[in-house]
Every structure is written in C-alpha cells, then in structure tokens.
Amino acid sequence: MTRSALVLGAGMVGVSCALALQKRGFAVTLVDRREPGRETSYGNAGVLAASSIVPLNNPSLYAKIAGYLGNRHPALNLSWRRAFRQPGWLLRFLWEARPSQAKARIAALQALTADTVERHRALMAEAGVSHRLRETGTLKLWRSEAGHDAARAEHDFLKRHGIESQILDRQGISGVEPGLKPIFPAGLFIPCVGSVDSPGAVTAAYAALFAERGGRIEQAAVTSLARHRDGWRANTASGSFEADIAVVALGPWSGDLLKPLGIDPWLDVERGYHRHLAPEAGASLSRTVYDVDGAFYMAPMEQGYRITSGVDLSFRDAPDDHRQIDGVTAAAREAFPLGEVVGETWRGARPTLPDSLPMIGEAPRNPGLWLAFGNQHVGFSTGPITGEIIAALACGEKPPIDPTPFRPGRYIR
Ligand SMILES: Cc1cc2nc3c(=O)[nH]c(=O)nc-3n(C[C@H](O)[C@H](O)[C@H](O)COP(=O)(O)OP(=O)(O)OC[C@H]3O[C@@H](n4cnc5c(N)ncnc54)[C@H](O)[C@@H]3O)c2cc1C
C-alpha cells in the first residue's frame, strides 16, 4: 500500500524532503503559506558551501567575543534586549563552542556538506536549471597583511581535511578575479565550492520537478499539527491535510508548530540581510567572494551583485536594523565597482540550534513526526542531503551519512 507524507515548508529543505520521499514511493503533499522558495531559501548568498565545515561557534569565538560586544564589528550585531530577555539559547550557543566539541562538530558538518555540489548538480540537471550552477570555486579575501597568516592557517586546516585550496597574493587575486579593486593583499581560492545565480529560482525549479512527477503542492498557512489516527494532521484556516507521516521543515518557524505539542527543539535564529547593487559598466565577477575583514559575501546573481550581511542576533520578528547591511554595502563598494542599489533590502533568518548542527530525524515519543530544520548558514547547500537522510530513515534504509550527530533527542527530551 502507498504510504503518504505531508511535508510542511517548501524551502530548500522541505522541497528536498518532498523529492526524496517521492522517489521512495510516498504520495507527498508539500504545504507552504507562500510559493516554494520565497523565504530564507530565496535570500541567501547561493554558495554551495563544500568547505564550510567549521561552525560559527567554534573555540575561536571566545577570543573574538569582546570585540563583538560593542556592536562595532560587521560580523555580529547583538540585540541586548534579546540577550537579557532570552539568555538561555545564547549561553548554550556559547557553551557549545568549547574546544572539546570542535572535532566532532567539524566531522559532522564535513559529512553534511562534502557532496553538496554533486547533489545539486544532479538535481539541477533533472529540473532543467543547470545553467544556474557555477562550478568556479570561491575566493576568500583579507584586507591586511595579517591575512597572509590567516590564509596559510586556513589552507593547512582545509588540507588536513582533504579540501584543496590555493593561497594567493595581490597579483594572484587579480589573476583570478580581475574585476576586484586591488585592496586585498591576501586571499584563498577554494575550487570545490559552487554557487548559483538565484537560490529562490533553483528551489522553485526543484518544487516544479516534484509537481511534474505527480507531487501535490498546497499553498496554505498551517496553524497547528496533531496526531490523527495512526498518522498526522496539519490544520489550516480552511481545512486540513492528513498523512501517515509528517515532516516539519519550516526553517526558522519550525518551533512555532512544535511547541504546542510539547516539543521544544531549542531552535533560534541568526538574522541576515541582502541588498542587490548593479555593477559599473564592464565590471564583473565569475564567482562568489567573501571579504573576511568586511564580513560580507558578494555574489553575482540574476538581479545584480548580492551583498549579504553577517549575523544579527535579534528576535526573529523584530523590525529591520539596517546598520550592518549599510556598513557592508559601503565596504563592498571599496572592493568592487558598484553602482546603484537595485530593489529593496531583504531580511531573513538562519534557523540555528545551539550546536550549529541541524535537527534531522524522528521526534522522540512522536512516531511518524520527522524533523528537518536548523541548517543554519548552510541550509541551501545541505537541503538535498537532509531530504535523503529523512527519506532513508523513514523507510528504514541506511542513510547516506551517519545521522547520529543530528538526532532530535540531543535537545528534545
Ligand atoms: C543572509 C543569509 C545568507 C545565507 N547564505 C547561504 C549560502 O550562501 N549558502 C547556504 O547553503 N545557506 C545560506 N544561508 C542559509 C540558508 O538560506 C538557510 O539555512 C536555508 O534557506 C533554510 O532553508 P529551510 O528550507 O529550512 O527554510 P526556509 O527556506 O525559510 O523555508 C521554510 C518555509 O516554511 C514556510 N512556512 C513557515 N511557517 C509556515 C506555516 N505556518 N505554514 C506554512 N508554511 C510555513 C515558509 O513560507 C518557508 O517557505 C544564508 C542565510 C541567510 C539569512
């Protein structure tokens, strides 16, 4: 008998879960209050982050923290209101940065990100959007001479983990990206990293592929989730959807439907912004670049050059605070000839658990309720493997990587 699945949330993670379950014969309904790929999976930098194996809360955070507290560093904006009102998550996030955790955390992230380009390449071919994929690597850049040591240290670290990179000086950088202004004395070129020119369009194309293969997409806001006979029911203002299993892939909103069930996943958010700028005539980049001292990504996108900001640790739904994105826009202009701003400034929220690893697996004490969220800074990259893990576990198959580090039971009791 065909088993049925409800996937709640049509961002990169939910769409990937829907495709993976469908491939295993489930009759899948994908539900989102918006069209697929219009939230966090729309606004990211589109980097297929095969080398992002160190979480933000690694042991070096302790040395940097004093420099962040005055909110003068573009990498981090901390809302003191949030810090005082909800100190628990922040303290646990800091606690998880302790050195004893680093090795296992890095191994888990490397397993999750290692074949992101291969997985997306295959899906993009199936969805007919291969033209959106760039396999041109990424460039990490430093503005001061101290960057030479930092680039060397990162090169050696990546090498120990089997990831190739190339240290560059000023001349080498302009050889790789002649369009950049010569303000960077040191750089690191990482060839295995890929990128796309529109993460929202890629997510939408994967959803269209799911629909083409017979999947059902419903646009509705889910108001609650409940057990129903041997399965699950998602309620909306105008009706409900029922299935044998349910997958919660609501990104930064995942906790909203789980808490009323008595499930607190310890999910919070790291907000971020983007802004598009038109390049000056004749200026172009062939890959994403990350300015370490400026703390921004610059990504060539369909809409223009997308500048993404660092982390804004404010309440998820607090009003925008444009100080960081204004600062990095000015810094980006120093690095590359940029003209006018195109369109509106976008705000999103990276869904993050205190240990910076996603939650992928069945909810304790809730058979048939699967959790797939918390992919923090690498959720666009790691959506497809998250979907494969969920679908394999739901079918009793061996997942593509060891799912133990991502088990919901590490936070949900
Ligand atoms: C500035 C920035 C830059 C980033 N850069 C990168 C990058 O370069 N590479 C990378 O890999 N990752 C990047 N990320 C992270 C990445 O974007 C996220 O981890 C990823 O998009 C999360 O995907 P998701 O499917 O979990 O969530 P989402 O894409 O947010 O999807 C959740 C969906 O749930 C829906 N939803 C919510 N509540 C309800 C409800 N009640 N009923 C129905 N539907 C609902 C929403 O409409 C949404 O479509 C970045 C993030 C930010 C903010």
XYZ file of C-alpha atoms and ligand atoms in Angstrom:
466
model
C 0.000 0.000 0.000
C 1.277 3.507 -0.861
C 2.326 5.466 2.209
C 1.509 9.156 2.364
C 3.624 12.063 3.651
C 2.948 15.681 4.496
C 5.943 17.979 4.161
C 5.424 21.312 5.877
C 7.572 24.092 4.446
C 8.702 24.481 0.825
C 12.136 25.997 1.320
C 15.200 24.127 0.058
C 14.967 21.657 2.964
C 11.246 20.875 2.595
C 11.338 20.635 -1.203
C 14.330 18.281 -0.950
C 12.497 16.114 1.607
C 9.449 16.004 -0.678
C 11.532 14.894 -3.678
C 13.412 12.243 -1.677
C 10.212 10.771 -0.183
C 8.511 10.833 -3.580
C 11.463 8.929 -5.080
C 10.811 6.190 -2.492
C 7.166 5.839 -3.479
C 5.409 8.082 -0.926
C 2.366 10.093 -2.048
C 3.616 13.501 -0.885
C 1.762 16.760 -0.181
C 4.031 19.787 0.197
C 2.428 22.683 2.099
C 3.655 26.268 2.336
C 1.898 29.545 3.042
C 3.866 31.102 0.178
C 5.105 29.858 -3.173
C 8.100 27.488 -2.891
C 11.475 29.080 -2.181
C 10.308 32.572 -1.182
C 11.783 32.833 2.323
C 15.259 32.004 3.667
C 15.943 29.794 0.669
C 15.343 32.834 -1.541
C 17.611 35.392 0.052
C 20.843 33.545 0.815
C 24.179 34.007 -0.953
C 23.671 30.898 -3.096
C 27.010 29.395 -2.069
C 27.235 25.583 -2.304
C 29.417 25.504 0.747
C 31.562 22.380 0.367
C 34.286 23.913 2.553
C 32.113 25.414 5.344
C 32.978 22.787 7.919
C 33.680 24.999 10.943
C 30.618 26.244 12.825
C 30.398 29.912 13.803
C 30.532 28.902 17.461
C 33.962 27.303 17.393
C 36.559 27.833 20.147
C 37.952 30.994 18.460
C 34.641 32.728 19.268
C 35.744 33.163 22.900
C 38.740 35.291 21.823
C 36.633 37.381 19.438
C 33.691 37.980 21.720
C 34.958 41.123 23.475
C 35.451 42.771 20.077
C 31.859 41.947 19.113
C 30.089 43.232 22.213
C 30.157 46.925 21.274
C 28.291 46.081 18.015
C 31.031 47.771 16.034
C 32.140 44.663 14.109
C 30.178 43.997 10.895
C 30.193 40.220 11.560
C 27.778 40.462 14.503
C 25.005 42.699 15.761
C 23.709 41.668 19.196
C 20.355 42.905 20.405
C 20.831 43.443 24.134
C 17.057 43.294 24.576
C 17.079 39.763 23.220
C 20.191 38.824 25.185
C 18.604 39.879 28.503
C 15.097 38.584 27.745
C 16.189 35.152 26.466
C 19.720 34.449 27.698
C 19.313 30.632 27.673
C 19.857 29.976 23.972
C 22.774 32.423 23.720
C 24.532 30.912 26.726
C 24.060 27.414 25.360
C 25.326 28.553 21.932
C 28.478 29.896 23.622
C 28.855 26.739 25.728
C 28.721 24.614 22.578
C 31.802 26.479 21.246
C 34.056 24.795 23.827
C 37.147 23.069 22.417
C 36.071 19.543 23.412
C 33.172 19.741 20.926
C 35.059 21.072 17.916
C 36.387 17.855 16.339
C 33.065 16.007 16.274
C 31.210 19.122 15.119
C 33.601 19.656 12.201
C 33.354 15.976 11.193
C 29.552 16.166 11.201
C 29.491 19.357 9.134
C 32.001 17.969 6.668
C 29.900 14.835 6.154
C 26.853 17.034 5.573
C 28.483 19.475 3.138
C 31.022 17.274 1.297
C 28.974 16.405 -1.777
C 26.708 19.451 -1.939
C 27.864 20.419 -5.437
C 27.369 16.875 -6.791
C 23.882 16.609 -5.272
C 22.769 19.998 -6.593
C 24.370 19.344 -9.992
C 22.268 16.194 -10.373
C 19.044 17.855 -9.170
C 19.598 20.939 -11.315
C 20.034 18.735 -14.390
C 16.803 16.864 -13.584
C 14.977 20.173 -13.010
C 16.374 21.744 -16.199
C 18.218 24.595 -14.448
C 21.882 23.546 -14.895
C 22.573 26.980 -16.407
C 22.175 28.459 -12.892
C 25.121 26.468 -11.468
C 28.651 27.907 -11.342
C 31.443 25.467 -10.555
C 34.073 28.183 -10.357
C 35.050 27.957 -6.676
C 35.028 30.788 -4.176
C 37.527 33.413 -3.127
C 38.187 34.376 0.490
C 39.919 37.751 0.885
C 41.770 39.645 3.623
C 42.383 43.412 3.701
C 45.506 43.465 5.886
C 48.930 41.857 5.711
C 47.904 39.649 8.653
C 45.700 37.915 6.099
C 48.732 36.044 4.761
C 48.991 34.090 8.024
C 45.229 33.595 8.208
C 45.109 32.298 4.624
C 48.013 29.937 5.323
C 46.357 28.641 8.513
C 43.064 28.044 6.709
C 44.826 26.385 3.765
C 46.609 23.988 6.153
C 43.402 23.277 8.082
C 41.442 22.522 4.909
C 44.286 20.337 3.619
C 44.174 18.252 6.805
C 40.500 17.680 5.999
C 41.145 16.740 2.369
C 39.947 20.053 0.883
C 42.160 21.656 -1.729
C 42.825 25.407 -1.738
C 45.316 27.855 -3.153
C 46.947 30.754 -1.290
C 47.018 33.965 -3.326
C 48.845 37.277 -3.079
C 47.573 40.567 -4.534
C 48.674 39.629 -8.034
C 47.220 36.131 -7.777
C 43.885 37.558 -6.640
C 43.673 39.875 -9.634
C 44.568 36.900 -11.864
C 41.526 35.000 -10.552
C 39.147 37.990 -10.339
C 40.486 40.935 -12.405
C 37.339 42.956 -11.609
C 38.206 43.361 -7.906
C 39.899 46.555 -6.743
C 43.471 45.868 -5.527
C 42.725 46.331 -1.806
C 43.327 42.719 -0.773
C 46.927 41.630 -0.140
C 45.957 38.039 0.750
C 43.419 35.522 -0.451
C 42.471 31.866 -0.592
C 40.897 30.253 -3.641
C 38.761 27.176 -2.833
C 37.864 25.386 -6.082
C 35.408 22.772 -4.734
C 32.818 25.405 -3.717
C 29.991 26.082 -6.163
C 27.278 28.730 -6.374
C 24.022 29.548 -8.121
C 22.710 32.758 -9.656
C 19.272 32.598 -7.993
C 18.689 30.318 -4.983
C 14.964 31.129 -4.989
C 14.602 30.112 -8.642
C 16.550 26.885 -8.017
C 14.284 25.973 -5.077
C 11.199 26.772 -7.186
C 12.565 24.616 -10.040
C 13.032 21.639 -7.659
C 9.437 22.146 -6.470
C 8.244 22.224 -10.099
C 10.100 18.937 -10.696
C 8.305 17.442 -7.666
C 4.933 18.595 -9.090
C 5.786 17.296 -12.575
C 6.420 13.871 -11.027
C 2.945 13.858 -9.507
C 3.583 15.615 -6.182
C 0.854 17.838 -4.725
C 1.709 21.413 -3.685
C -0.762 23.295 -1.472
C -0.483 26.985 -0.613
C -1.858 27.384 2.924
C -0.671 28.584 6.307
C -0.577 25.674 8.767
C -1.977 26.741 12.123
C -1.458 23.538 14.101
C -0.295 19.967 13.893
C -1.917 16.994 15.635
C -1.826 13.218 15.751
C -4.602 11.729 13.642
C -5.401 8.001 13.848
C -2.028 6.350 13.062
C -0.692 9.425 11.279
C -0.634 13.236 11.415
C -2.942 16.092 10.522
C -1.947 19.678 9.642
C -4.721 22.194 10.198
C -5.190 25.411 8.242
C -7.849 28.132 8.398
C -9.788 26.485 5.566
C -9.318 22.754 6.185
C -6.712 20.137 6.959
C -4.235 17.722 5.371
C -3.674 14.201 6.662
C -0.963 11.645 6.016
C 0.854 8.654 7.512
C 3.913 10.755 8.339
C 4.626 14.477 8.644
C 7.918 16.289 8.090
C 8.380 19.651 9.782
C 10.706 21.663 7.503
C 9.552 25.149 8.398
C 13.048 26.639 8.692
C 13.083 29.457 11.285
C 9.373 28.891 12.019
C 9.683 25.179 12.876
C 9.345 25.707 16.636
C 6.006 27.514 16.221
C 4.112 24.303 15.396
C 6.145 22.021 17.652
C 5.947 23.887 20.961
C 2.146 23.408 21.294
C 2.869 19.643 21.033
C 5.236 19.919 23.998
C 8.309 19.684 21.734
C 10.884 22.435 22.243
C 13.702 21.942 19.726
C 15.877 24.783 21.107
C 15.709 26.489 17.724
C 16.562 30.159 17.399
C 17.697 32.379 14.562
C 20.670 34.327 13.251
C 19.125 37.047 11.125
C 20.812 38.366 7.985
C 20.193 40.848 5.181
C 20.908 41.186 1.496
C 20.931 44.031 -0.949
C 21.496 43.982 -4.737
C 23.696 46.515 -6.490
C 24.278 46.980 -10.202
C 27.910 46.668 -11.320
C 29.544 49.621 -13.031
C 29.873 49.206 -16.798
C 32.316 46.437 -17.710
C 32.826 45.177 -14.125
C 32.134 41.531 -13.388
C 32.926 38.617 -11.064
C 32.933 34.927 -12.014
C 32.355 33.543 -8.516
C 31.242 34.465 -5.010
C 33.814 36.300 -2.902
C 33.955 36.611 0.877
C 35.640 39.642 2.438
C 36.785 38.375 5.849
C 37.510 41.794 7.404
C 34.443 43.373 5.809
C 32.337 40.321 6.888
C 30.221 40.092 3.725
C 29.670 37.830 0.746
C 29.383 39.364 -2.686
C 27.547 37.007 -5.040
C 26.803 37.572 -8.722
C 23.049 36.981 -9.063
C 20.413 37.318 -11.736
C 19.172 40.502 -10.025
C 22.616 42.145 -9.613
C 25.519 41.771 -7.187
C 24.026 40.431 -3.945
C 25.782 41.633 -0.798
C 24.872 39.564 2.274
C 25.460 40.730 5.829
C 26.808 38.948 8.910
C 24.730 37.784 11.866
C 22.049 39.927 13.523
C 21.166 38.276 16.850
C 17.806 39.946 17.381
C 14.329 38.488 17.929
C 13.167 36.732 14.741
C 10.299 39.133 14.099
C 11.849 42.389 15.400
C 11.893 45.297 12.919
C 14.824 45.554 10.499
C 18.093 47.027 11.706
C 20.000 48.144 8.605
C 23.220 49.202 10.328
C 25.093 46.038 9.285
C 23.894 45.945 5.669
C 24.571 49.682 5.276
C 28.106 49.121 6.597
C 28.845 46.169 4.345
C 27.381 47.932 1.310
C 29.942 50.703 1.801
C 32.703 48.111 2.315
C 31.653 46.266 -0.847
C 31.977 49.484 -2.848
C 35.605 49.703 -1.694
C 36.217 46.211 -3.089
C 34.371 46.272 -6.415
C 32.998 48.959 -8.764
C 29.312 49.002 -7.814
C 26.629 51.421 -8.993
C 23.074 51.926 -7.833
C 21.081 49.797 -5.401
C 18.529 47.563 -7.166
C 15.236 46.796 -5.378
C 14.553 46.523 -1.654
C 16.774 45.343 1.180
C 15.808 41.765 2.144
C 15.845 40.283 5.654
C 15.867 36.592 6.554
C 16.708 34.356 9.474
C 19.115 31.424 9.530
C 17.474 28.666 11.608
C 20.087 27.632 14.187
C 20.385 25.188 17.086
C 22.903 25.861 19.859
C 25.392 23.305 18.474
C 25.131 24.703 14.913
C 24.068 21.303 13.563
C 20.637 20.722 12.030
C 17.970 18.520 13.559
C 17.290 15.592 11.218
C 15.296 12.616 12.432
C 12.116 11.390 14.113
C 10.818 13.346 17.096
C 11.191 11.396 20.354
C 7.893 9.877 21.582
C 6.116 11.019 18.374
C 6.253 8.204 15.808
C 5.832 9.424 12.243
C 6.739 13.024 13.073
C 10.002 13.852 11.303
C 12.086 16.977 11.946
C 14.245 18.623 9.274
C 15.408 22.123 10.191
C 18.170 24.141 11.802
C 20.535 24.079 8.804
C 21.909 27.491 9.888
C 24.408 29.082 7.432
C 24.470 26.112 5.034
C 20.809 25.175 4.515
C 20.715 25.957 0.818
C 23.732 23.686 0.323
C 22.586 20.894 2.622
C 18.864 20.720 1.805
C 19.268 17.783 -0.615
C 21.249 15.575 1.782
C 18.851 16.459 4.613
C 15.990 15.215 2.435
C 17.839 11.984 1.631
C 18.547 11.304 5.315
C 14.903 11.863 6.300
C 13.544 9.703 3.466
C 16.026 6.883 4.113
C 15.280 6.830 7.854
C 11.521 6.964 7.238
C 11.883 3.849 5.032
C 14.210 2.017 7.407
C 17.101 2.317 4.917
C 20.722 3.164 5.709
C 21.076 6.957 5.279
C 23.879 8.391 3.107
C 25.816 9.575 6.189
C 25.743 8.804 9.906
C 22.698 10.716 11.231
C 23.690 10.420 14.912
C 25.082 13.987 15.313
C 21.782 15.386 14.020
C 19.373 13.296 16.150
C 16.496 15.311 17.644
C 16.978 13.598 21.010
C 20.062 15.680 21.751
C 17.757 18.596 22.593
C 14.252 17.136 22.753
C 13.630 15.094 25.883
C 21.873 36.302 4.668
C 21.905 34.817 4.519
C 22.861 34.226 3.683
C 22.918 32.832 3.557
N 23.804 32.280 2.662
C 23.822 30.931 2.463
C 24.631 30.357 1.458
O 25.324 31.055 0.729
N 24.626 29.009 1.318
C 23.835 28.193 2.072
O 23.891 26.978 1.934
N 22.988 28.726 3.020
C 22.969 30.065 3.212
N 22.123 30.619 4.150
C 21.287 29.724 4.960
C 20.107 29.177 4.175
O 19.479 30.193 3.441
C 19.092 28.531 5.125
O 19.738 27.630 6.010
C 18.051 27.737 4.325
O 17.487 28.527 3.313
C 16.970 27.200 5.240
O 16.044 26.524 4.419
P 14.695 25.964 5.006
O 14.020 25.226 3.922
O 14.999 25.267 6.286
O 13.888 27.288 5.424
P 13.034 28.314 4.522
O 13.647 28.482 3.187
O 12.805 29.519 5.337
O 11.673 27.534 4.319
C 10.702 27.435 5.348
C 9.327 27.549 4.686
O 8.321 27.363 5.687
C 7.215 28.167 5.316
N 6.360 28.350 6.487
C 6.705 28.875 7.692
N 5.675 28.807 8.556
C 4.651 28.234 7.887
C 3.326 27.859 8.247
N 2.836 28.082 9.458
N 2.557 27.262 7.306
C 3.025 27.003 6.052
N 4.274 27.333 5.665
C 5.083 27.933 6.568
C 7.853 29.457 4.815
O 6.948 30.171 3.983
C 9.081 28.930 4.081
O 8.867 28.792 2.682
C 22.031 32.012 4.300
C 21.059 32.599 5.117
C 20.990 33.989 5.217
C 19.915 34.596 6.073
